[in-house]
mmCIF file of C-alpha atoms in Angstrom:
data_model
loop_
_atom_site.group_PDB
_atom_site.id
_atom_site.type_symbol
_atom_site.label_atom_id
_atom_site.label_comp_id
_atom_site.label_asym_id
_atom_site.label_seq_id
_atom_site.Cartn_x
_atom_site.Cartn_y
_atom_site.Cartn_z
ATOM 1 C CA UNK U 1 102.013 39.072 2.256
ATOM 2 C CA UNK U 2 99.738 41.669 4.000
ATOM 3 C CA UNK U 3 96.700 39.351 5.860
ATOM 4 C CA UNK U 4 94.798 42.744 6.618
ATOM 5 C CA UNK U 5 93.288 45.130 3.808
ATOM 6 C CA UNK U 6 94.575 48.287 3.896
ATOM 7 C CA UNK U 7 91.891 50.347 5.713
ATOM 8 C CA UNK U 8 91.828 54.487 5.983
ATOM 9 C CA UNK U 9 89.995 54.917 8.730
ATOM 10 C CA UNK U 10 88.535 52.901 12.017
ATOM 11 C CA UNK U 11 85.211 52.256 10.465
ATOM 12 C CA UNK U 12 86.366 50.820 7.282
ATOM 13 C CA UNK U 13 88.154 48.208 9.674
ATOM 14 C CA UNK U 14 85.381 47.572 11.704
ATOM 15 C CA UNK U 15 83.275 46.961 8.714
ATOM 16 C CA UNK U 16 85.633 44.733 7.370
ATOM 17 C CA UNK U 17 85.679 43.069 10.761
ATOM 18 C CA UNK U 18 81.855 42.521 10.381
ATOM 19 C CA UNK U 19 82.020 41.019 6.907
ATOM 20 C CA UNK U 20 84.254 38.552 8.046
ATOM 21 C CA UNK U 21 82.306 37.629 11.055
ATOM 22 C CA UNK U 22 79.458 37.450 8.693
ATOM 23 C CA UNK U 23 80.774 34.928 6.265
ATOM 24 C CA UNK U 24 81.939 32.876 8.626
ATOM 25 C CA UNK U 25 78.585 32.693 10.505
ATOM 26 C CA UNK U 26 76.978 31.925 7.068
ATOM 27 C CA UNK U 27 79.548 29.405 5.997
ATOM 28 C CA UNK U 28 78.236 27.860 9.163
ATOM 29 C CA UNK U 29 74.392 27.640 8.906
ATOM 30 C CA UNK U 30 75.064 25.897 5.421
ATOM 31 C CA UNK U 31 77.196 23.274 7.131
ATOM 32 C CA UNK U 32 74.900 22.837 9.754
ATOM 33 C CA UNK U 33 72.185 22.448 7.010
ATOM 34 C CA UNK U 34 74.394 19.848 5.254
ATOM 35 C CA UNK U 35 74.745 17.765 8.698
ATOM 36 C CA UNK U 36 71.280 18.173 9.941
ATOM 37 C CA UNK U 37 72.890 20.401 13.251
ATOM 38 C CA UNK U 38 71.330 23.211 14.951
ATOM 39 C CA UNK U 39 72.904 26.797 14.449
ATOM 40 C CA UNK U 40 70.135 29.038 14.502
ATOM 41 C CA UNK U 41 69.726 30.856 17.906
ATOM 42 C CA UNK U 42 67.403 30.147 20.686
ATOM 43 C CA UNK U 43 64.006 31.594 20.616
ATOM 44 C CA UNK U 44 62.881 32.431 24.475
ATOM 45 C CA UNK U 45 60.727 29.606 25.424
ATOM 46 C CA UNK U 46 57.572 31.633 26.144
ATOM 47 C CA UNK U 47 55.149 34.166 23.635
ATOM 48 C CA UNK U 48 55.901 37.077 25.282
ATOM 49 C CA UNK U 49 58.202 37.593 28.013
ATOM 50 C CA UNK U 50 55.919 41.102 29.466
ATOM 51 C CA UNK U 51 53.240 38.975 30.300
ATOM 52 C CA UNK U 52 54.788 36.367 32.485
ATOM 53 C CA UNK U 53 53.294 36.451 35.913
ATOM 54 C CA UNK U 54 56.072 34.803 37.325
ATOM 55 C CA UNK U 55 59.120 37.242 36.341
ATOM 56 C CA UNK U 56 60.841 39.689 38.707
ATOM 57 C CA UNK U 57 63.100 42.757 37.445
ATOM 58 C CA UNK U 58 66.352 42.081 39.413
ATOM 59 C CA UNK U 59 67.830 45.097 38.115
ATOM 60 C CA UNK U 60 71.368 45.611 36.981
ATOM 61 C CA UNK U 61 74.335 43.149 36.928
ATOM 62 C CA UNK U 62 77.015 42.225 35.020
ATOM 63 C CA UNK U 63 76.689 38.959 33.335
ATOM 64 C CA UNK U 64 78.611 36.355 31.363
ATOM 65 C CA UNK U 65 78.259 36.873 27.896
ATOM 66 C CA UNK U 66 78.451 33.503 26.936
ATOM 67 C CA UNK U 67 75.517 32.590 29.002
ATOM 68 C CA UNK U 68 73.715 34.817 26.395
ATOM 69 C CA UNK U 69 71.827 32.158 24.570
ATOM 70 C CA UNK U 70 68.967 33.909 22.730
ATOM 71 C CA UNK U 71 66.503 35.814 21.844
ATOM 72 C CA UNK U 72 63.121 37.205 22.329
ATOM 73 C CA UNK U 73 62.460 38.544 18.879
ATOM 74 C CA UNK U 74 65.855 38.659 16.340
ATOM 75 C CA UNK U 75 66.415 34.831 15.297
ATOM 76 C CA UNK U 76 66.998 35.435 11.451
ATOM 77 C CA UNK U 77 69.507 37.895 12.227
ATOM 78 C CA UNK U 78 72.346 36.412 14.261
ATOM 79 C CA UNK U 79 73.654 32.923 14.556
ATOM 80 C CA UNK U 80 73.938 30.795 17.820
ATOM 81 C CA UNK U 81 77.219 32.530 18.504
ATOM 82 C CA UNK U 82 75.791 36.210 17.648
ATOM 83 C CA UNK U 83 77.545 36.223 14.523
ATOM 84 C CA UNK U 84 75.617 38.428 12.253
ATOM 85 C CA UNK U 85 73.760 37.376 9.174
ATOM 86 C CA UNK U 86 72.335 39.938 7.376
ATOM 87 C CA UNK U 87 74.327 42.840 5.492
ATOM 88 C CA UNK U 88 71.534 45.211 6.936
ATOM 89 C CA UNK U 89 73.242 45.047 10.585
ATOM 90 C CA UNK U 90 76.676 46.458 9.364
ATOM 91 C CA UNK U 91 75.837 50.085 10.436
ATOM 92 C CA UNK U 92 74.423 49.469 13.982
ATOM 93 C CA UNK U 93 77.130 46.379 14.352
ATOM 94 C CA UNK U 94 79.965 48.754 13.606
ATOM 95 C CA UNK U 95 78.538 52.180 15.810
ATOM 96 C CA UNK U 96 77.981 49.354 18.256
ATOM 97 C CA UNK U 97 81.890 48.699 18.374
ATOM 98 C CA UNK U 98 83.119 52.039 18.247
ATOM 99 C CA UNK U 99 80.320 53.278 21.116
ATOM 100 C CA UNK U 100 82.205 51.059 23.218
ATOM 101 C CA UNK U 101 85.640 52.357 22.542
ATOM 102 C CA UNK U 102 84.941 55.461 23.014
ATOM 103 C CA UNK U 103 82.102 55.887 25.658
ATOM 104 C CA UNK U 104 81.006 52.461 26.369
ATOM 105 C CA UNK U 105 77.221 50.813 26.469
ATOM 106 C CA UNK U 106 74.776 51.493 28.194
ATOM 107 C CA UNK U 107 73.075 47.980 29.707
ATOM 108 C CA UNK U 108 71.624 45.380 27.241
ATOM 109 C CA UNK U 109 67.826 43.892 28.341
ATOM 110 C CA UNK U 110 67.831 40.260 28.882
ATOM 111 C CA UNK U 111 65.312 38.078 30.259
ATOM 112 C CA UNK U 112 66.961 35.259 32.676
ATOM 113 C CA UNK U 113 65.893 31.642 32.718
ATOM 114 C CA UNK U 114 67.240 28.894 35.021
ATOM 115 C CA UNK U 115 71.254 30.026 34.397
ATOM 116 C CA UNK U 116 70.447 31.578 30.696
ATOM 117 C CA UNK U 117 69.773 34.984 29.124
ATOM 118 C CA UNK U 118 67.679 35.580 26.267
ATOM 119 C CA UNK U 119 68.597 39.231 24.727
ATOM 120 C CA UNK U 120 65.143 41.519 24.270
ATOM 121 C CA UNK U 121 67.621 44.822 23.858
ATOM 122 C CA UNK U 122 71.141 45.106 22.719
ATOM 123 C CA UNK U 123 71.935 41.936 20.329
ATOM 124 C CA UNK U 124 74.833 43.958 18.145
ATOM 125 C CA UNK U 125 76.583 44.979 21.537
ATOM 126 C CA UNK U 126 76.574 41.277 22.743
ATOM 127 C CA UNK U 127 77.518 40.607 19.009
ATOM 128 C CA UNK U 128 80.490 43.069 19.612
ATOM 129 C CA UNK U 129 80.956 41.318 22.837
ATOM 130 C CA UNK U 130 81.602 38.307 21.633
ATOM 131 C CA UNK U 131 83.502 39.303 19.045
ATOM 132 C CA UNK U 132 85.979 41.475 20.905
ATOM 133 C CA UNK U 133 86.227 38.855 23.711
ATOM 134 C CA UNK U 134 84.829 40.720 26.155
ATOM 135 C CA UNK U 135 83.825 37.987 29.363
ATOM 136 C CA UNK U 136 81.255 39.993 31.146
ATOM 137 C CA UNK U 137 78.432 42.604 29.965
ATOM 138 C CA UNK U 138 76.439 45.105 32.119
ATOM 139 C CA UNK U 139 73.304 43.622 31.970
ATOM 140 C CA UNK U 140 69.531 44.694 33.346
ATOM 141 C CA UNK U 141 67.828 41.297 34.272
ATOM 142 C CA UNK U 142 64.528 40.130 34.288
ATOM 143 C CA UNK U 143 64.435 36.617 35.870
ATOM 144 C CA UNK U 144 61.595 34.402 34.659
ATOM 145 C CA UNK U 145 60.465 31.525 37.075
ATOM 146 C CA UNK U 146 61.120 32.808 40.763
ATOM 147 C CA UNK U 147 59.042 31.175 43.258
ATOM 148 C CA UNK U 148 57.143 34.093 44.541
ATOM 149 C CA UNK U 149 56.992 34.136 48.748
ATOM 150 C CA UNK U 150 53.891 32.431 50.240
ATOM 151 C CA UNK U 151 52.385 35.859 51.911
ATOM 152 C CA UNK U 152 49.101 34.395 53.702
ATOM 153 C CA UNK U 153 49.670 36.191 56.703
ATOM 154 C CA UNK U 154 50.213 39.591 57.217
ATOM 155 C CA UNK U 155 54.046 40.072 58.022
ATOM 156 C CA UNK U 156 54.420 42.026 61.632
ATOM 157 C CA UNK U 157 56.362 44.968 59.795
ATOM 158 C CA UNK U 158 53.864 45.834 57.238
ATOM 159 C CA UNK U 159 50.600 47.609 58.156
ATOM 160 C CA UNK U 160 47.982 45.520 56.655
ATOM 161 C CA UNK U 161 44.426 47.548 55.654
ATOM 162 C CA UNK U 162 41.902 45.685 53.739
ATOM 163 C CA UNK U 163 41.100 41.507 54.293
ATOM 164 C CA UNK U 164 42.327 39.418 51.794
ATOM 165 C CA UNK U 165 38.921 37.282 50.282
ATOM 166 C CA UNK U 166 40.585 34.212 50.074
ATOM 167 C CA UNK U 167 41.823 33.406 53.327
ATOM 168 C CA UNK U 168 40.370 36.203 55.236
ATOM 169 C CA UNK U 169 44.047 37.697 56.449
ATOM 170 C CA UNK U 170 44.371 41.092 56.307
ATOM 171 C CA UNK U 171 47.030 42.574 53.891
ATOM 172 C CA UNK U 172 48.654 46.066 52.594
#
């Protein structure tokens, strides 16, 4: 007996790959709404992540997908695993797969808090990610949270220019 349907090309596979992913991701909302659980993704904790003061642009790294926890902005469309939901993602989902077979990605956004990523950019490649199995995903980073430095003083290496009103220290 043949598990697999016979496919003619790549992107019937791949979309066939999808629905499956999708059924199984809605097979388990409906369970979790049966038990009372939790399988909606995360929602990033603040209104909007561009107008935190505290948040510094690391830049790129490559992080662990499955510290990818949520979202800024796409909650009705994947599950807390990044299993799709809708039947509207199934062209981006599968030109997401087969853009990193052939060329690769080009880095997802995320937004880092404490040791967890929320996804502003890229949710069907960290979808595919998951998926596929992939452990690690190039990744630009904006951490949320980091203590800035205490800069009262002028530091000896930086030419300072105007006086600071508060404390009356001179700074650049």
């Amino acid at each position: 007996m043949n598990l697999y349907p016979s496919t003619t090309t790549l992107r019937d596979f791949i979309a066939y790959e999808f629905s499956t992913l999708r059924a199984r991701a809605r097979r388990s909302q409906l369970w979790a709404k049966l038990v009372g659980a939790k399988a909606t993704l995360a929602v990033f904790p603040r209104k909007d992540a561009r107008l935190t003061p505290s948040r510094e642009l690391i830049g790129i790294q490559n992080i662990r997908v499955d510290q990818i926890v949520g979202t800024l902005n796409r909650d009705t469309d994947f599950d807390h695993l990044f299993r799709p939901l809708n039947k509207h993602s199934l062209d981006r989902w599968v030109n997401a797969y087969i853009l990193q077979a052939r060329d690769g990605w080009a880095p997802i956004l995320v937004h880092k808090v404490d040791e967890q990523y929320f996804v502003e950019d890229g949710h069907h490649r960290v979808s595919v990610a998951r998926m596929t199995g992939m452990d690690f995903i190039e990744s630009k980073v904006w951490e949320h949270g980091a203590q800035k430095k205490n800069t009262d003083a002028c530091q000896p290496a930086i030419y300072c220019t105007k006086k600071s009103s508060a404390k009356g220290y001179a700074t650049h």
